[in-house]
Amino acid sequence: MKWTIFLLTAGLLLIPLNSSRAQQTEGKVEQKETESTTSNNPVVHEVSILHVFVPQVLVINVGDSVRWVNRHGIEHSAKSLAKNKEGLSVFFTGQLMPPNSYVFQFNEPGTYDYVCGLHPAMTGTIIVKPKP
Ligand SMILES: [Cu+2]
């Protein structure tokens, strides 16, 4: 009698396991086309702001833009360490609350290191390649 109950219970436990396995779907890998050297279309690259900048290092072509999007639960910013002629940061997103974003177009080649104004440990780099 005890064995019958045990087998029945085990059988009931197996049913949901099997059905959930059958429902597994194939994950599709999304491919993003970021090739910009062959066209003259302006390209906007995206940097997600989490507890870090993703990607931390981004290589773009001169004339491309970068959009910083705050996808974290708290306020962040991205502030260039390089200064312009006026002595101001080359770019500064301002304080961004999620899900706000900010776009900046890079018209000068160079390496632009930046930090979060609120969390100096958060760092990133935009490398702007000159025209080929
Ligand atoms: Cu921050």
PDB file of C-alpha atoms and ligand atoms in Angstrom:
ATOM      1  CA  MET A   1       0.000   0.000   0.000  1.00  0.00           C
ATOM      2  CA  LYS A   2       2.791   2.411   0.919  1.00  0.00           C
ATOM      3  CA  TRP A   3       4.551   1.659  -2.385  1.00  0.00           C
ATOM      4  CA  THR A   4       1.407   2.321  -4.379  1.00  0.00           C
ATOM      5  CA  ILE A   5       1.079   5.777  -2.807  1.00  0.00           C
ATOM      6  CA  PHE A   6       4.745   6.470  -3.399  1.00  0.00           C
ATOM      7  CA  LEU A   7       4.523   5.513  -7.081  1.00  0.00           C
ATOM      8  CA  LEU A   8       1.382   7.561  -7.594  1.00  0.00           C
ATOM      9  CA  THR A   9       3.025  10.613  -6.013  1.00  0.00           C
ATOM     10  CA  ALA A  10       6.176  10.149  -8.078  1.00  0.00           C
ATOM     11  CA  GLY A  11       4.057   9.832 -11.227  1.00  0.00           C
ATOM     12  CA  LEU A  12       2.232  13.075 -10.480  1.00  0.00           C
ATOM     13  CA  LEU A  13       5.537  14.895  -9.924  1.00  0.00           C
ATOM     14  CA  LEU A  14       6.882  13.706 -13.268  1.00  0.00           C
ATOM     15  CA  ILE A  15       3.964  15.025 -15.327  1.00  0.00           C
ATOM     16  CA  PRO A  16       4.676  18.745 -14.835  1.00  0.00           C
ATOM     17  CA  LEU A  17       8.396  18.170 -15.394  1.00  0.00           C
ATOM     18  CA  ASN A  18       7.767  16.579 -18.781  1.00  0.00           C
ATOM     19  CA  SER A  19       5.259  19.180 -19.931  1.00  0.00           C
ATOM     20  CA  SER A  20       7.521  22.095 -19.056  1.00  0.00           C
ATOM     21  CA  ARG A  21      10.357  20.490 -20.976  1.00  0.00           C
ATOM     22  CA  ALA A  22       8.127  20.242 -24.042  1.00  0.00           C
ATOM     23  CA  GLN A  23       7.306  23.936 -23.841  1.00  0.00           C
ATOM     24  CA  GLN A  24      10.925  25.046 -24.103  1.00  0.00           C
ATOM     25  CA  THR A  25      11.311  27.314 -27.091  1.00  0.00           C
ATOM     26  CA  GLU A  26      14.352  27.872 -29.188  1.00  0.00           C
ATOM     27  CA  GLY A  27      16.097  31.112 -28.352  1.00  0.00           C
ATOM     28  CA  LYS A  28      16.963  33.193 -31.365  1.00  0.00           C
ATOM     29  CA  VAL A  29      20.126  35.235 -31.406  1.00  0.00           C
ATOM     30  CA  GLU A  30      19.496  38.761 -32.552  1.00  0.00           C
ATOM     31  CA  GLN A  31      22.100  40.127 -34.871  1.00  0.00           C
ATOM     32  CA  LYS A  32      22.597  43.846 -34.997  1.00  0.00           C
ATOM     33  CA  GLU A  33      24.034  45.368 -38.120  1.00  0.00           C
ATOM     34  CA  THR A  34      26.342  48.175 -37.192  1.00  0.00           C
ATOM     35  CA  GLU A  35      28.397  48.256 -40.362  1.00  0.00           C
ATOM     36  CA  SER A  36      28.645  51.902 -41.282  1.00  0.00           C
ATOM     37  CA  THR A  37      31.729  52.118 -43.455  1.00  0.00           C
ATOM     38  CA  THR A  38      29.838  51.182 -46.607  1.00  0.00           C
ATOM     39  CA  SER A  39      27.018  53.702 -46.236  1.00  0.00           C
ATOM     40  CA  ASN A  40      26.712  57.388 -45.522  1.00  0.00           C
ATOM     41  CA  ASN A  41      23.770  56.935 -43.184  1.00  0.00           C
ATOM     42  CA  PRO A  42      24.308  58.441 -39.769  1.00  0.00           C
ATOM     43  CA  VAL A  43      24.688  55.718 -37.158  1.00  0.00           C
ATOM     44  CA  VAL A  44      23.483  55.983 -33.585  1.00  0.00           C
ATOM     45  CA  HIS A  45      25.208  53.556 -31.250  1.00  0.00           C
ATOM     46  CA  GLU A  46      23.740  52.732 -27.876  1.00  0.00           C
ATOM     47  CA  VAL A  47      25.431  52.574 -24.485  1.00  0.00           C
ATOM     48  CA  SER A  48      23.291  51.145 -21.703  1.00  0.00           C
ATOM     49  CA  ILE A  49      23.826  52.613 -18.268  1.00  0.00           C
ATOM     50  CA  LEU A  50      23.502  49.949 -15.610  1.00  0.00           C
ATOM     51  CA  HIS A  51      25.820  49.769 -12.606  1.00  0.00           C
ATOM     52  CA  VAL A  52      28.440  49.965 -15.377  1.00  0.00           C
ATOM     53  CA  PHE A  53      28.436  51.362 -18.923  1.00  0.00           C
ATOM     54  CA  VAL A  54      27.698  48.639 -21.508  1.00  0.00           C
ATOM     55  CA  PRO A  55      29.739  48.420 -23.655  1.00  0.00           C
ATOM     56  CA  GLN A  56      32.455  50.027 -21.567  1.00  0.00           C
ATOM     57  CA  VAL A  57      34.591  50.703 -24.649  1.00  0.00           C
ATOM     58  CA  LEU A  58      32.835  51.618 -27.891  1.00  0.00           C
ATOM     59  CA  VAL A  59      34.555  52.203 -31.247  1.00  0.00           C
ATOM     60  CA  ILE A  60      32.662  54.363 -33.752  1.00  0.00           C
ATOM     61  CA  ASN A  61      33.350  56.311 -36.939  1.00  0.00           C
ATOM     62  CA  VAL A  62      33.585  60.082 -37.011  1.00  0.00           C
ATOM     63  CA  GLY A  63      30.107  61.536 -37.564  1.00  0.00           C
ATOM     64  CA  ASP A  64      28.392  58.715 -35.666  1.00  0.00           C
ATOM     65  CA  SER A  65      26.330  59.418 -32.574  1.00  0.00           C
ATOM     66  CA  VAL A  66      26.092  57.703 -29.215  1.00  0.00           C
ATOM     67  CA  ARG A  67      22.903  57.417 -27.213  1.00  0.00           C
ATOM     68  CA  TRP A  68      23.344  56.775 -23.481  1.00  0.00           C
ATOM     69  CA  VAL A  69      20.243  55.114 -22.047  1.00  0.00           C
ATOM     70  CA  ASN A  70      19.742  54.760 -18.316  1.00  0.00           C
ATOM     71  CA  ARG A  71      18.407  51.228 -17.787  1.00  0.00           C
ATOM     72  CA  HIS A  72      19.261  51.170 -14.080  1.00  0.00           C
ATOM     73  CA  GLY A  73      16.971  51.949 -11.158  1.00  0.00           C
ATOM     74  CA  ILE A  74      18.838  55.078 -10.113  1.00  0.00           C
ATOM     75  CA  GLU A  75      20.151  58.359 -11.494  1.00  0.00           C
ATOM     76  CA  HIS A  76      23.369  58.366 -13.538  1.00  0.00           C
ATOM     77  CA  SER A  77      25.229  60.555 -16.019  1.00  0.00           C
ATOM     78  CA  ALA A  78      28.099  60.369 -18.504  1.00  0.00           C
ATOM     79  CA  LYS A  79      30.593  63.213 -18.429  1.00  0.00           C
ATOM     80  CA  SER A  80      33.586  63.546 -20.758  1.00  0.00           C
ATOM     81  CA  LEU A  81      36.957  64.053 -19.083  1.00  0.00           C
ATOM     82  CA  ALA A  82      38.200  65.939 -22.162  1.00  0.00           C
ATOM     83  CA  LYS A  83      37.288  69.638 -22.177  1.00  0.00           C
ATOM     84  CA  ASN A  84      36.327  71.869 -25.090  1.00  0.00           C
ATOM     85  CA  LYS A  85      37.642  75.392 -25.827  1.00  0.00           C
ATOM     86  CA  GLU A  86      35.236  76.830 -23.265  1.00  0.00           C
ATOM     87  CA  GLY A  87      36.679  74.573 -20.575  1.00  0.00           C
ATOM     88  CA  LEU A  88      33.518  72.488 -20.387  1.00  0.00           C
ATOM     89  CA  SER A  89      33.250  68.731 -20.827  1.00  0.00           C
ATOM     90  CA  VAL A  90      33.080  67.818 -24.517  1.00  0.00           C
ATOM     91  CA  PHE A  91      29.831  66.017 -23.679  1.00  0.00           C
ATOM     92  CA  PHE A  92      27.690  65.724 -20.574  1.00  0.00           C
ATOM     93  CA  THR A  93      24.415  63.838 -20.516  1.00  0.00           C
ATOM     94  CA  GLY A  94      23.160  65.692 -17.461  1.00  0.00           C
ATOM     95  CA  GLN A  95      21.581  63.675 -14.649  1.00  0.00           C
ATOM     96  CA  LEU A  96      19.562  60.932 -16.324  1.00  0.00           C
ATOM     97  CA  MET A  97      16.724  59.254 -14.484  1.00  0.00           C
ATOM     98  CA  PRO A  98      15.662  55.908 -16.004  1.00  0.00           C
ATOM     99  CA  PRO A  99      14.513  55.449 -18.734  1.00  0.00           C
ATOM    100  CA  ASN A 100      15.826  58.770 -20.079  1.00  0.00           C
ATOM    101  CA  SER A 101      18.570  58.994 -22.678  1.00  0.00           C
ATOM    102  CA  TYR A 102      20.900  61.520 -24.257  1.00  0.00           C
ATOM    103  CA  VAL A 103      22.443  61.626 -27.744  1.00  0.00           C
ATOM    104  CA  PHE A 104      25.770  63.188 -28.711  1.00  0.00           C
ATOM    105  CA  GLN A 105      27.313  63.288 -32.192  1.00  0.00           C
ATOM    106  CA  PHE A 106      31.094  62.886 -32.450  1.00  0.00           C
ATOM    107  CA  ASN A 107      32.530  65.069 -35.218  1.00  0.00           C
ATOM    108  CA  GLU A 108      36.163  64.983 -34.048  1.00  0.00           C
ATOM    109  CA  PRO A 109      38.245  61.790 -34.060  1.00  0.00           C
ATOM    110  CA  GLY A 110      39.878  60.867 -30.772  1.00  0.00           C
ATOM    111  CA  THR A 111      39.619  58.860 -27.576  1.00  0.00           C
ATOM    112  CA  TYR A 112      37.014  60.177 -25.169  1.00  0.00           C
ATOM    113  CA  ASP A 113      37.190  58.841 -21.620  1.00  0.00           C
ATOM    114  CA  TYR A 114      34.172  59.592 -19.471  1.00  0.00           C
ATOM    115  CA  VAL A 115      32.795  58.947 -15.993  1.00  0.00           C
ATOM    116  CA  CYS A 116      29.468  59.005 -14.244  1.00  0.00           C
ATOM    117  CA  GLY A 117      29.272  62.330 -12.428  1.00  0.00           C
ATOM    118  CA  LEU A 118      27.617  60.647  -9.443  1.00  0.00           C
ATOM    119  CA  HIS A 119      29.674  57.447  -9.327  1.00  0.00           C
ATOM    120  CA  PRO A 120      33.300  58.141 -10.363  1.00  0.00           C
ATOM    121  CA  ALA A 121      34.074  54.401 -10.335  1.00  0.00           C
ATOM    122  CA  MET A 122      31.805  54.053 -13.391  1.00  0.00           C
ATOM    123  CA  THR A 123      34.024  54.739 -16.394  1.00  0.00           C
ATOM    124  CA  GLY A 124      33.733  54.349 -20.149  1.00  0.00           C
ATOM    125  CA  THR A 125      35.531  55.214 -23.369  1.00  0.00           C
ATOM    126  CA  ILE A 126      34.331  56.229 -26.819  1.00  0.00           C
ATOM    127  CA  ILE A 127      36.973  55.799 -29.527  1.00  0.00           C
ATOM    128  CA  VAL A 128      36.149  57.860 -32.633  1.00  0.00           C
ATOM    129  CA  LYS A 129      37.966  56.673 -35.750  1.00  0.00           C
ATOM    130  CA  PRO A 130      38.807  59.189 -38.477  1.00  0.00           C
ATOM    131  CA  LYS A 131      37.360  58.825 -41.965  1.00  0.00           C
ATOM    132  CA  PRO A 132      39.156  56.040 -43.891  1.00  0.00           C
TER     133      PRO A 132
HETATM  134 CU    CU B   1      26.233  56.578 -11.891  1.00  0.00          CU
END
